[in-house]
Amino acid sequence: MDPSAPLKRFYKTVAVEQDGDGFRVTLDGRQLKSPAKRSLLLPTKALADALAKEWDAQEEHIQPLTMPMMALASTAVDRIGELRDGVIEQIAKYAETDLVCYWTDEPKELAERQAKAWMPYIDWAKETYGAEFKTQTGIMHVEQPENSVRAIREVVEGYNDWELSGLSSATHCTGSILLALSLTEGRIDSAQAFEDSQVDETYQIELWGEDWEAKDRRDVIKKDLQSVVDWLTLIRD
């Protein structure tokens, strides 16, 4: 049997059941588990309903790429649930080299776009978290204030495992913890997060055009950022 072959749909019915303070999805009456075979006790009925809808929509074969809520739930349980401290460290480390802190000086038009898009995030971090960030032109590393990095880490530590799953995805998509926090805190929407994380790429596309690989990559980022917004709505419902 080829382990890479798509998994056939092995169930007929999908349902949602309450279990104490949480909710479970069942497939033919059996509780749905994570890929690592861990319990999937979901925090809200809205999230359970969304997962059930994804599983019910599968046809002859199961297509994981069409199940973003299941992917985020699996991350929360299998990765964050087991490696929470490491995930927090990984996310918070973006504060040391955040995208919005590295600007260009040439061409002038791109530099102006970066300043317009990114300075509001730096100002917001100072106003909201008391975290001051330095900007740098070029690729040379700029050392950020230790207390600022610590402040961002404390914010990340305050997220529960379900929220961390969304924050982790948003941080990796944008390359910026400040952008990701702005998204997860509801300050910006997914379209704005995409636009502001892609300032350099969009500028280059305007100059030279967009190949299919770049388009596919950008489309995935757009979808993933919207999935984070949907996820946060569902877990906070």
Tab-separated table of C-alpha atoms in Angstrom, residues 99-227:
chain	number	residue	atom	x	y	z
A	99	LEU	CA	9.973	42.291	8.868
A	100	VAL	CA	8.613	45.770	9.601
A	101	CYS	CA	11.913	46.887	11.130
A	102	TYR	CA	14.027	46.351	7.989
A	103	TRP	CA	13.604	49.044	5.371
A	104	THR	CA	15.358	49.911	2.146
A	105	ASP	CA	16.841	53.291	1.262
A	106	GLU	CA	16.664	52.729	-2.495
A	107	PRO	CA	14.556	52.917	-4.560
A	108	LYS	CA	12.901	55.866	-2.874
A	109	GLU	CA	9.378	54.823	-3.902
A	110	LEU	CA	9.723	51.449	-2.184
A	111	ALA	CA	11.196	53.082	0.907
A	112	GLU	CA	8.192	55.389	1.099
A	113	ARG	CA	5.793	52.464	0.732
A	114	GLN	CA	7.531	50.570	3.511
A	115	ALA	CA	7.424	53.543	5.864
A	116	LYS	CA	3.745	54.168	5.171
A	117	ALA	CA	2.805	50.497	5.637
A	118	TRP	CA	5.075	49.526	8.517
A	119	MET	CA	5.518	52.541	10.787
A	120	PRO	CA	1.939	52.236	12.135
A	121	TYR	CA	2.787	48.768	13.491
A	122	ILE	CA	5.875	50.043	15.259
A	123	ASP	CA	3.875	52.908	16.762
A	124	TRP	CA	1.092	50.502	17.774
A	125	ALA	CA	3.508	48.150	19.538
A	126	LYS	CA	4.866	51.070	21.570
A	127	GLU	CA	1.435	52.406	22.453
A	128	THR	CA	-0.133	49.024	23.198
A	129	TYR	CA	2.667	46.977	24.718
A	130	GLY	CA	5.275	49.587	25.656
A	131	ALA	CA	7.617	47.868	23.188
A	132	GLU	CA	9.884	50.191	21.218
A	133	PHE	CA	11.438	48.827	18.034
A	134	LYS	CA	14.341	50.230	16.040
A	135	THR	CA	14.316	50.315	12.249
A	136	GLN	CA	17.268	49.604	9.997
A	137	THR	CA	17.971	50.197	6.321
A	138	GLY	CA	19.582	47.280	4.567
A	139	ILE	CA	20.068	43.723	5.758
A	140	MET	CA	22.443	44.322	8.673
A	141	HIS	CA	20.992	43.062	11.938
A	142	VAL	CA	19.692	45.656	14.379
A	143	GLU	CA	19.633	44.713	18.059
A	144	GLN	CA	16.193	45.336	19.492
A	145	PRO	CA	15.776	46.491	23.120
A	146	GLU	CA	15.636	43.490	25.430
A	147	ASN	CA	12.604	44.828	27.289
A	148	SER	CA	10.708	45.207	24.003
A	149	VAL	CA	11.383	41.623	22.982
A	150	ARG	CA	10.386	40.505	26.474
A	151	ALA	CA	7.140	42.490	26.293
A	152	ILE	CA	6.145	40.773	23.051
A	153	ARG	CA	7.012	37.371	24.495
A	154	GLU	CA	4.744	38.044	27.479
A	155	VAL	CA	1.886	38.861	25.114
A	156	VAL	CA	2.449	35.603	23.222
A	157	GLU	CA	2.575	33.655	26.499
A	158	GLY	CA	-0.870	34.997	27.329
A	159	TYR	CA	-2.433	33.222	24.350
A	160	ASN	CA	-4.030	29.831	24.952
A	161	ASP	CA	-3.113	26.837	22.760
A	162	TRP	CA	-5.989	27.436	20.331
A	163	GLU	CA	-5.088	31.109	19.891
A	164	LEU	CA	-1.401	30.237	19.545
A	165	SER	CA	-2.206	28.003	16.601
A	166	GLY	CA	-3.649	30.991	14.733
A	167	LEU	CA	-0.901	33.368	15.868
A	168	SER	CA	1.791	30.919	14.789
A	169	SER	CA	0.285	30.599	11.316
A	170	ALA	CA	-0.113	34.369	10.930
A	171	THR	CA	3.466	35.017	12.077
A	172	HIS	CA	4.936	32.552	9.619
A	173	CYS	CA	2.754	33.875	6.782
A	174	THR	CA	3.733	37.500	7.314
A	175	GLY	CA	7.258	37.192	8.696
A	176	SER	CA	6.237	39.630	11.414
A	177	ILE	CA	5.026	39.145	14.969
A	178	LEU	CA	3.783	42.750	15.012
A	179	LEU	CA	1.661	42.181	11.918
A	180	ALA	CA	0.438	38.853	13.280
A	181	LEU	CA	-0.554	40.336	16.632
A	182	SER	CA	-2.354	43.167	14.855
A	183	LEU	CA	-4.336	40.539	12.968
A	184	THR	CA	-5.125	38.302	15.946
A	185	GLU	CA	-6.088	41.301	18.078
A	186	GLY	CA	-8.532	42.483	15.396
A	187	ARG	CA	-6.684	45.677	14.535
A	188	ILE	CA	-6.421	44.695	10.854
A	189	ASP	CA	-8.136	42.179	8.587
A	190	SER	CA	-6.515	39.439	6.525
A	191	ALA	CA	-6.389	41.554	3.365
A	192	GLN	CA	-4.489	44.297	5.171
A	193	ALA	CA	-2.127	41.771	6.743
A	194	PHE	CA	-1.391	40.334	3.312
A	195	GLU	CA	-0.901	43.715	1.677
A	196	ASP	CA	1.437	45.029	4.378
A	197	SER	CA	3.491	41.843	4.551
A	198	GLN	CA	3.955	41.835	0.774
A	199	VAL	CA	5.106	45.403	0.196
A	200	ASP	CA	8.439	44.388	-1.343
A	201	GLU	CA	6.974	41.540	-3.408
A	202	THR	CA	4.137	43.685	-4.755
A	203	TYR	CA	6.591	46.401	-5.766
A	204	GLN	CA	8.743	43.891	-7.673
A	205	ILE	CA	5.672	42.437	-9.396
A	206	GLU	CA	4.649	45.915	-10.551
A	207	LEU	CA	8.081	46.342	-12.089
A	208	TRP	CA	8.704	42.915	-13.593
A	209	GLY	CA	5.421	41.028	-13.590
A	210	GLU	CA	4.343	37.944	-11.655
A	211	ASP	CA	5.240	34.347	-12.503
A	212	TRP	CA	2.930	31.449	-11.679
A	213	GLU	CA	5.057	30.265	-8.751
A	214	ALA	CA	4.901	33.669	-7.081
A	215	LYS	CA	1.175	33.888	-7.713
A	216	ASP	CA	0.560	30.447	-6.207
A	217	ARG	CA	2.663	31.333	-3.165
A	218	ARG	CA	0.831	34.606	-2.632
A	219	ASP	CA	-2.559	32.923	-3.078
A	220	VAL	CA	-1.664	30.404	-0.363
A	221	ILE	CA	-0.648	33.203	2.002
A	222	LYS	CA	-3.930	35.024	1.361
A	223	LYS	CA	-5.946	31.895	2.080
A	224	ASP	CA	-3.946	31.050	5.200
A	225	LEU	CA	-4.372	34.538	6.644
A	226	GLN	CA	-8.122	34.441	6.082
A	227	SER	CA	-8.195	30.994	7.688
